């Protein structure tokens, strides 16, 4: 591990932290009808996709499948969904909220950030963050229990050996299927600022965690120390000009990772060239058009998310108004640029006043790297087809919650006479926003987080 960067032992903070809740005990819960419903929905989607024939134009028609979450308008801040993530084979879908809860939905019916580890045994493992701490969770199923122990009573306590007068063979008892979630490891006290990204390495042994100024490298088996591989904190904080906004490992090359900044740049680092990766190997940045320079230029150019493609050849970056596709072999400019909500450029002043201009929208690839998805306001989300160069705006609305309801494309009117199926830019609800999205790794199934609701949509030809 020493060759990977500056050693950062986990130290206790100089001042005692505020009291924290006791360690979470192992939690067991019955798989409720929600698991079965979403399982049936996902299984049905797989069966439909395997048997259907595409349109002549090959375009997808998205239809509603299911909504999870309360349908009332009384939403507390703790209930707002903060991340959505499919696991590597698409069997599980996890969501986290601002209250620190992680909810897992499973396809098979028989927090801040979430990242799944690849499955190596019947159990599932995932990493979640809550401010400055990373936790490793184990999620497993159990449909049998053992009873009749010799040294342990029915209450789970160890018996006094002097009271054991006979030996017996423990028996196996069939029980209703249960899902157990338990925290296996806690990685704490290595970040001064809130963690904005975690990414599991392709070696499945290490992962990185990033905050505003530092990126640390961890081993999944070691909780007491990490290695600082990027540190952009200046000696004098008054000289600080940028912060780290997102970071991610390369999907196949375990020595390569990228991180984005509030200056609109993306840096690619190779841990083989230097233990401390303050000096990048490549820097991706698009020169700004001087004619578009304004007071808000630096704010809207800040990259809120970066995702490497499944093939590892490309990456996408999301800034406030657009999403860009980069070729890792070309640093000078993106190969594709898609406008997300250009109609908001005229409203940047009011968006600055209500702080919406600082919203952090995420983006994601589909499994074949042919389409891209990201969110917008008014519960709109955008899907871009890289092959046909077509795009569509869809809405995650509780008004259309009938299964298999095909979503109608939405359009925003910026001026002049508004058509019947259009919505005026002045009527957009900026309190309704889709910041987090996820795409199934193999199928056209997407998950969209809208405040405290999780919408599931599937492709219907």
GROMACS .gro file of N, CA, C and O in nm, residues 256-342:
model
  348
  256UNK      N    1  -0.562   0.401  -1.253
  256UNK     CA    2  -0.606   0.527  -1.312
  256UNK      C    3  -0.737   0.573  -1.247
  256UNK      O    4  -0.828   0.494  -1.224
  257UNK      N    5  -0.743   0.704  -1.218
  257UNK     CA    6  -0.867   0.764  -1.170
  257UNK      C    7  -0.877   0.906  -1.222
  257UNK      O    8  -0.778   0.965  -1.267
  258UNK      N    9  -0.997   0.961  -1.218
  258UNK     CA   10  -1.019   1.099  -1.261
  258UNK      C   11  -1.089   1.175  -1.149
  258UNK      O   12  -1.158   1.116  -1.067
  259UNK      N   13  -1.068   1.306  -1.148
  259UNK     CA   14  -1.145   1.391  -1.057
  259UNK      C   15  -1.172   1.525  -1.124
  259UNK      O   16  -1.092   1.574  -1.204
  260UNK      N   17  -1.287   1.581  -1.092
  260UNK     CA   18  -1.329   1.708  -1.151
  260UNK      C   19  -1.321   1.818  -1.047
  260UNK      O   20  -1.312   1.793  -0.926
  261UNK      N   21  -1.326   1.942  -1.096
  261UNK     CA   22  -1.311   2.056  -1.006
  261UNK      C   23  -1.417   2.162  -1.035
  261UNK      O   24  -1.486   2.158  -1.138
  262UNK      N   25  -1.427   2.257  -0.945
  262UNK     CA   26  -1.522   2.366  -0.960
  262UNK      C   27  -1.480   2.464  -1.068
  262UNK      O   28  -1.557   2.554  -1.104
  263UNK      N   29  -1.359   2.449  -1.123
  263UNK     CA   30  -1.313   2.534  -1.232
  263UNK      C   31  -1.351   2.479  -1.369
  263UNK      O   32  -1.313   2.536  -1.471
  264UNK      N   33  -1.420   2.365  -1.371
  264UNK     CA   34  -1.460   2.308  -1.497
  264UNK      C   35  -1.356   2.220  -1.561
  264UNK      O   36  -1.365   2.190  -1.680
  265UNK      N   37  -1.257   2.177  -1.486
  265UNK     CA   38  -1.152   2.091  -1.540
  265UNK      C   39  -1.167   1.949  -1.485
  265UNK      O   40  -1.222   1.927  -1.376
  266UNK      N   41  -1.117   1.853  -1.564
  266UNK     CA   42  -1.112   1.714  -1.522
  266UNK      C   43  -0.967   1.668  -1.533
  266UNK      O   44  -0.903   1.687  -1.638
  267UNK      N   45  -0.916   1.610  -1.427
  267UNK     CA   46  -0.777   1.564  -1.427
  267UNK      C   47  -0.773   1.412  -1.418
  267UNK      O   48  -0.842   1.353  -1.335
  268UNK      N   49  -0.691   1.353  -1.503
  268UNK     CA   50  -0.669   1.209  -1.502
  268UNK      C   51  -0.534   1.182  -1.438
  268UNK      O   52  -0.432   1.241  -1.477
  269UNK      N   53  -0.532   1.093  -1.339
  269UNK     CA   54  -0.410   1.064  -1.265
  269UNK      C   55  -0.375   0.916  -1.276
  269UNK      O   56  -0.464   0.830  -1.280
  270UNK      N   57  -0.244   0.888  -1.280
  270UNK     CA   58  -0.194   0.751  -1.286
  270UNK      C   59  -0.108   0.726  -1.163
  270UNK      O   60  -0.003   0.790  -1.145
  271UNK      N   61  -0.151   0.636  -1.076
  271UNK     CA   62  -0.080   0.611  -0.951
  271UNK      C   63   0.052   0.539  -0.972
  271UNK      O   64   0.132   0.529  -0.879
  272UNK      N   65   0.079   0.493  -1.094
  272UNK     CA   66   0.209   0.432  -1.122
  272UNK      C   67   0.318   0.537  -1.138
  272UNK      O   68   0.435   0.510  -1.111
  273UNK      N   69   0.280   0.655  -1.183
  273UNK     CA   70   0.379   0.758  -1.211
  273UNK      C   71   0.422   0.832  -1.085
  273UNK      O   72   0.534   0.882  -1.076
  274UNK      N   73   0.333   0.840  -0.987
  274UNK     CA   74   0.366   0.914  -0.864
  274UNK      C   75   0.277   0.866  -0.751
  274UNK      O   76   0.158   0.838  -0.772
  275UNK      N   77   0.336   0.855  -0.633
  275UNK     CA   78   0.258   0.812  -0.517
  275UNK      C   79   0.155   0.918  -0.480
  275UNK      O   80   0.040   0.886  -0.448
  276UNK      N   81   0.196   1.045  -0.486
  276UNK     CA   82   0.105   1.156  -0.461
  276UNK      C   83   0.067   1.216  -0.596
  276UNK      O   84   0.153   1.265  -0.669
  277UNK      N   85  -0.059   1.210  -0.630
  277UNK     CA   86  -0.104   1.246  -0.765
  277UNK      C   87  -0.147   1.391  -0.776
  277UNK      O   88  -0.243   1.423  -0.847
  278UNK      N   89  -0.077   1.481  -0.706
  278UNK     CA   90  -0.109   1.623  -0.721
  278UNK      C   91  -0.080   1.670  -0.863
  278UNK      O   92  -0.142   1.765  -0.913
  279UNK      N   93   0.015   1.605  -0.929
  279UNK     CA   94   0.045   1.635  -1.069
  279UNK      C   95  -0.026   1.532  -1.156
  279UNK      O   96   0.003   1.414  -1.149
  280UNK      N   97  -0.117   1.580  -1.236
  280UNK     CA   98  -0.199   1.492  -1.318
  280UNK      C   99  -0.125   1.446  -1.442
  280UNK      O  100  -0.027   1.507  -1.484
  281UNK      N  101  -0.176   1.339  -1.502
  281UNK     CA  102  -0.123   1.290  -1.629
  281UNK      C  103  -0.189   1.358  -1.747
  281UNK      O  104  -0.125   1.386  -1.848
  282UNK      N  105  -0.318   1.386  -1.733
  282UNK     CA  106  -0.393   1.455  -1.838
  282UNK      C  107  -0.490   1.553  -1.774
  282UNK      O  108  -0.538   1.530  -1.663
  283UNK      N  109  -0.518   1.659  -1.847
  283UNK     CA  110  -0.618   1.755  -1.800
  283UNK      C  111  -0.715   1.786  -1.914
  283UNK      O  112  -0.673   1.826  -2.023
  284UNK      N  113  -0.844   1.766  -1.887
  284UNK     CA  114  -0.947   1.788  -1.987
  284UNK      C  115  -1.021   1.918  -1.954
  284UNK      O  116  -1.076   1.933  -1.845
  285UNK      N  117  -1.019   2.010  -2.049
  285UNK     CA  118  -1.081   2.140  -2.026
  285UNK      C  119  -1.117   2.202  -2.160
  285UNK      O  120  -1.038   2.199  -2.254
  286UNK      N  121  -1.237   2.256  -2.167
  286UNK     CA  122  -1.280   2.324  -2.289
  286UNK      C  123  -1.262   2.474  -2.273
  286UNK      O  124  -1.313   2.532  -2.176
  287UNK      N  125  -1.189   2.538  -2.363
  287UNK     CA  126  -1.170   2.683  -2.353
  287UNK      C  127  -1.304   2.755  -2.356
  287UNK      O  128  -1.394   2.719  -2.432
  288UNK      N  129  -1.315   2.857  -2.275
  288UNK     CA  130  -1.441   2.931  -2.267
  288UNK      C  131  -1.453   3.027  -2.384
  288UNK      O  132  -1.356   3.090  -2.427
  289UNK      N  133  -1.574   3.038  -2.436
  289UNK     CA  134  -1.603   3.134  -2.542
  289UNK      C  135  -1.612   3.273  -2.480
  289UNK      O  136  -1.699   3.298  -2.396
  290UNK      N  137  -1.524   3.365  -2.518
  290UNK     CA  138  -1.524   3.499  -2.455
  290UNK      C  139  -1.657   3.571  -2.469
  290UNK      O  140  -1.692   3.653  -2.384
  291UNK      N  141  -1.731   3.542  -2.574
  291UNK     CA  142  -1.858   3.612  -2.594
  291UNK      C  143  -1.964   3.571  -2.493
  291UNK      O  144  -2.061   3.644  -2.471
  292UNK      N  145  -1.945   3.455  -2.430
  292UNK     CA  146  -2.042   3.408  -2.331
  292UNK      C  147  -2.000   3.440  -2.188
  292UNK      O  148  -2.066   3.397  -2.094
  293UNK      N  149  -1.890   3.514  -2.173
  293UNK     CA  150  -1.839   3.544  -2.040
  293UNK      C  151  -1.936   3.633  -1.963
  293UNK      O  152  -1.987   3.732  -2.014
  294UNK      N  153  -1.965   3.594  -1.838
  294UNK     CA  154  -2.054   3.673  -1.754
  294UNK      C  155  -2.017   3.651  -1.608
  294UNK      O  156  -1.925   3.575  -1.576
  295UNK      N  157  -2.091   3.717  -1.520
  295UNK     CA  158  -2.069   3.702  -1.377
  295UNK      C  159  -2.086   3.557  -1.332
  295UNK      O  160  -2.023   3.511  -1.237
  296UNK      N  161  -2.173   3.483  -1.403
  296UNK     CA  162  -2.207   3.347  -1.361
  296UNK      C  163  -2.122   3.241  -1.430
  296UNK      O  164  -2.141   3.121  -1.405
  297UNK      N  165  -2.030   3.280  -1.516
  297UNK     CA  166  -1.955   3.183  -1.597
  297UNK      C  167  -1.884   3.079  -1.513
  297UNK      O  168  -1.889   2.959  -1.541
  298UNK      N  169  -1.816   3.125  -1.409
  298UNK     CA  170  -1.739   3.031  -1.327
  298UNK      C  171  -1.830   2.936  -1.251
  298UNK      O  172  -1.797   2.818  -1.232
  299UNK      N  173  -1.947   2.984  -1.209
  299UNK     CA  174  -2.039   2.900  -1.132
  299UNK      C  175  -2.099   2.791  -1.221
  299UNK      O  176  -2.102   2.673  -1.184
  300UNK      N  177  -2.146   2.830  -1.338
  300UNK     CA  178  -2.215   2.732  -1.424
  300UNK      C  179  -2.117   2.639  -1.494
  300UNK      O  180  -2.157   2.534  -1.546
  301UNK      N  181  -1.988   2.672  -1.495
  301UNK     CA  182  -1.889   2.582  -1.555
  301UNK      C  183  -1.838   2.478  -1.457
  301UNK      O  184  -1.770   2.383  -1.496
  302UNK      N  185  -1.872   2.494  -1.329
  302UNK     CA  186  -1.830   2.396  -1.228
  302UNK      C  187  -1.890   2.260  -1.259
  302UNK      O  188  -2.010   2.248  -1.288
  303UNK      N  189  -1.807   2.157  -1.258
  303UNK     CA  190  -1.853   2.022  -1.290
  303UNK      C  191  -1.911   1.957  -1.165
  303UNK      O  192  -1.844   1.948  -1.062
  304UNK      N  193  -2.035   1.913  -1.173
  304UNK     CA  194  -2.100   1.853  -1.058
  304UNK      C  195  -2.086   1.701  -1.054
  304UNK      O  196  -2.101   1.640  -0.949
  305UNK      N  197  -2.058   1.639  -1.170
  305UNK     CA  198  -2.045   1.494  -1.173
  305UNK      C  199  -1.960   1.453  -1.292
  305UNK      O  200  -1.961   1.520  -1.397
  306UNK      N  201  -1.887   1.344  -1.277
  306UNK     CA  202  -1.809   1.286  -1.387
  306UNK      C  203  -1.823   1.134  -1.379
  306UNK      O  204  -1.816   1.077  -1.270
  307UNK      N  205  -1.847   1.072  -1.494
  307UNK     CA  206  -1.865   0.927  -1.498
  307UNK      C  207  -1.788   0.870  -1.618
  307UNK      O  208  -1.807   0.915  -1.732
  308UNK      N  209  -1.702   0.773  -1.593
  308UNK     CA  210  -1.633   0.703  -1.700
  308UNK      C  211  -1.727   0.601  -1.764
  308UNK      O  212  -1.812   0.543  -1.696
  309UNK      N  213  -1.712   0.581  -1.893
  309UNK     CA  214  -1.798   0.486  -1.963
  309UNK      C  215  -1.764   0.344  -1.922
  309UNK      O  216  -1.656   0.317  -1.868
  310UNK      N  217  -1.855   0.252  -1.949
  310UNK     CA  218  -1.832   0.112  -1.913
  310UNK      C  219  -1.714   0.053  -1.988
  310UNK      O  220  -1.644  -0.035  -1.938
  311UNK      N  221  -1.690   0.103  -2.109
  311UNK     CA  222  -1.576   0.056  -2.187
  311UNK      C  223  -1.445   0.115  -2.140
  311UNK      O  224  -1.338   0.062  -2.169
  312UNK      N  225  -1.451   0.227  -2.067
  312UNK     CA  226  -1.330   0.294  -2.019
  312UNK      C  227  -1.268   0.387  -2.120
  312UNK      O  228  -1.166   0.451  -2.092
  313UNK      N  229  -1.327   0.402  -2.239
  313UNK     CA  230  -1.271   0.488  -2.344
  313UNK      C  231  -1.317   0.634  -2.330
  313UNK      O  232  -1.245   0.727  -2.364
  314UNK      N  233  -1.438   0.654  -2.279
  314UNK     CA  234  -1.496   0.786  -2.273
  314UNK      C  235  -1.536   0.822  -2.129
  314UNK      O  236  -1.535   0.738  -2.040
  315UNK      N  237  -1.571   0.948  -2.111
  315UNK     CA  238  -1.630   0.991  -1.985
  315UNK      C  239  -1.725   1.106  -2.012
  315UNK      O  240  -1.713   1.177  -2.113
  316UNK      N  241  -1.822   1.122  -1.924
  316UNK     CA  242  -1.916   1.233  -1.934
  316UNK      C  243  -1.898   1.323  -1.813
  316UNK      O  244  -1.864   1.278  -1.703
  317UNK      N  245  -1.920   1.451  -1.834
  317UNK     CA  246  -1.915   1.548  -1.726
  317UNK      C  247  -2.040   1.634  -1.733
  317UNK      O  248  -2.088   1.669  -1.841
  318UNK      N  249  -2.093   1.668  -1.617
  318UNK     CA  250  -2.215   1.748  -1.610
  318UNK      C  251  -2.184   1.881  -1.544
  318UNK      O  252  -2.132   1.886  -1.432
  319UNK      N  253  -2.209   1.990  -1.615
  319UNK     CA  254  -2.206   2.121  -1.553
  319UNK      C  255  -2.350   2.170  -1.540
  319UNK      O  256  -2.444   2.093  -1.561
  320UNK      N  257  -2.369   2.297  -1.508
  320UNK     CA  258  -2.505   2.339  -1.475
  320UNK      C  259  -2.600   2.335  -1.595
  320UNK      O  260  -2.717   2.299  -1.581
  321UNK      N  261  -2.551   2.371  -1.714
  321UNK     CA  262  -2.639   2.382  -1.830
  321UNK      C  263  -2.621   2.272  -1.933
  321UNK      O  264  -2.704   2.260  -2.023
  322UNK      N  265  -2.516   2.192  -1.923
  322UNK     CA  266  -2.490   2.097  -2.031
  322UNK      C  267  -2.424   1.970  -1.978
  322UNK      O  268  -2.382   1.962  -1.861
  323UNK      N  269  -2.415   1.871  -2.066
  323UNK     CA  270  -2.344   1.747  -2.037
  323UNK      C  271  -2.252   1.722  -2.156
  323UNK      O  272  -2.291   1.737  -2.272
  324UNK      N  273  -2.127   1.684  -2.125
  324UNK     CA  274  -2.025   1.670  -2.230
  324UNK      C  275  -1.966   1.530  -2.228
  324UNK      O  276  -1.951   1.469  -2.123
  325UNK      N  277  -1.932   1.482  -2.348
  325UNK     CA  278  -1.868   1.353  -2.365
  325UNK      C  279  -1.724   1.377  -2.406
  325UNK      O  280  -1.697   1.450  -2.502
  326UNK      N  281  -1.630   1.314  -2.332
  326UNK     CA  282  -1.488   1.331  -2.359
  326UNK      C  283  -1.428   1.198  -2.402
  326UNK      O  284  -1.465   1.091  -2.351
  327UNK      N  285  -1.334   1.205  -2.495
  327UNK     CA  286  -1.252   1.091  -2.532
  327UNK      C  287  -1.124   1.100  -2.450
  327UNK      O  288  -1.057   1.204  -2.449
  328UNK      N  289  -1.090   0.993  -2.379
  328UNK     CA  290  -0.971   0.998  -2.293
  328UNK      C  291  -0.843   1.020  -2.372
  328UNK      O  292  -0.739   1.053  -2.314
  329UNK      N  293  -0.849   1.005  -2.505
  329UNK     CA  294  -0.732   1.028  -2.589
  329UNK      C  295  -0.724   1.171  -2.641
  329UNK      O  296  -0.629   1.205  -2.713
  330UNK      N  297  -0.823   1.254  -2.608
  330UNK     CA  298  -0.825   1.393  -2.656
  330UNK      C  299  -0.861   1.486  -2.542
  330UNK      O  300  -0.974   1.483  -2.491
  331UNK      N  301  -0.767   1.568  -2.502
  331UNK     CA  302  -0.784   1.654  -2.385
  331UNK      C  303  -0.837   1.793  -2.418
  331UNK      O  304  -0.888   1.863  -2.330
  332UNK      N  305  -0.823   1.836  -2.544
  332UNK     CA  306  -0.846   1.976  -2.577
  332UNK      C  307  -0.992   2.017  -2.576
  332UNK      O  308  -1.025   2.130  -2.541
  333UNK      N  309  -1.082   1.927  -2.614
  333UNK     CA  310  -1.224   1.963  -2.618
  333UNK      C  311  -1.309   1.836  -2.615
  333UNK      O  312  -1.262   1.728  -2.652
  334UNK      N  313  -1.433   1.847  -2.573
  334UNK     CA  314  -1.521   1.729  -2.573
  334UNK      C  315  -1.558   1.690  -2.715
  334UNK      O  316  -1.562   1.775  -2.806
  335UNK      N  317  -1.588   1.563  -2.736
  335UNK     CA  318  -1.627   1.516  -2.869
  335UNK      C  319  -1.777   1.535  -2.891
  335UNK      O  320  -1.823   1.536  -3.005
  336UNK      N  321  -1.852   1.549  -2.783
  336UNK     CA  322  -1.996   1.573  -2.794
  336UNK      C  323  -2.040   1.664  -2.680
  336UNK      O  324  -1.989   1.654  -2.569
  337UNK      N  325  -2.134   1.754  -2.709
  337UNK     CA  326  -2.192   1.841  -2.608
  337UNK      C  327  -2.343   1.842  -2.624
  337UNK      O  328  -2.394   1.862  -2.735
  338UNK      N  329  -2.413   1.818  -2.514
  338UNK     CA  330  -2.559   1.817  -2.517
  338UNK      C  331  -2.611   1.922  -2.419
  338UNK      O  332  -2.571   1.924  -2.302
  339UNK      N  333  -2.698   2.010  -2.467
  339UNK     CA  334  -2.756   2.112  -2.379
  339UNK      C  335  -2.871   2.049  -2.301
  339UNK      O  336  -2.952   1.975  -2.358
  340UNK      N  337  -2.874   2.074  -2.173
  340UNK     CA  338  -2.975   2.014  -2.085
  340UNK      C  339  -3.093   2.108  -2.068
  340UNK      O  340  -3.209   2.071  -2.091
  341UNK      N  341  -3.067   2.228  -2.026
  341UNK     CA  342  -3.174   2.329  -2.012
  341UNK      C  343  -3.115   2.467  -2.041
  341UNK      O  344  -3.104   2.551  -1.951
  342UNK      N  345  -3.081   2.488  -2.167
  342UNK     CA  346  -3.023   2.616  -2.209
  342UNK      C  347  -3.120   2.731  -2.186
  342UNK      O  348  -3.078   2.847  -2.169
   0.00000   0.00000   0.00000
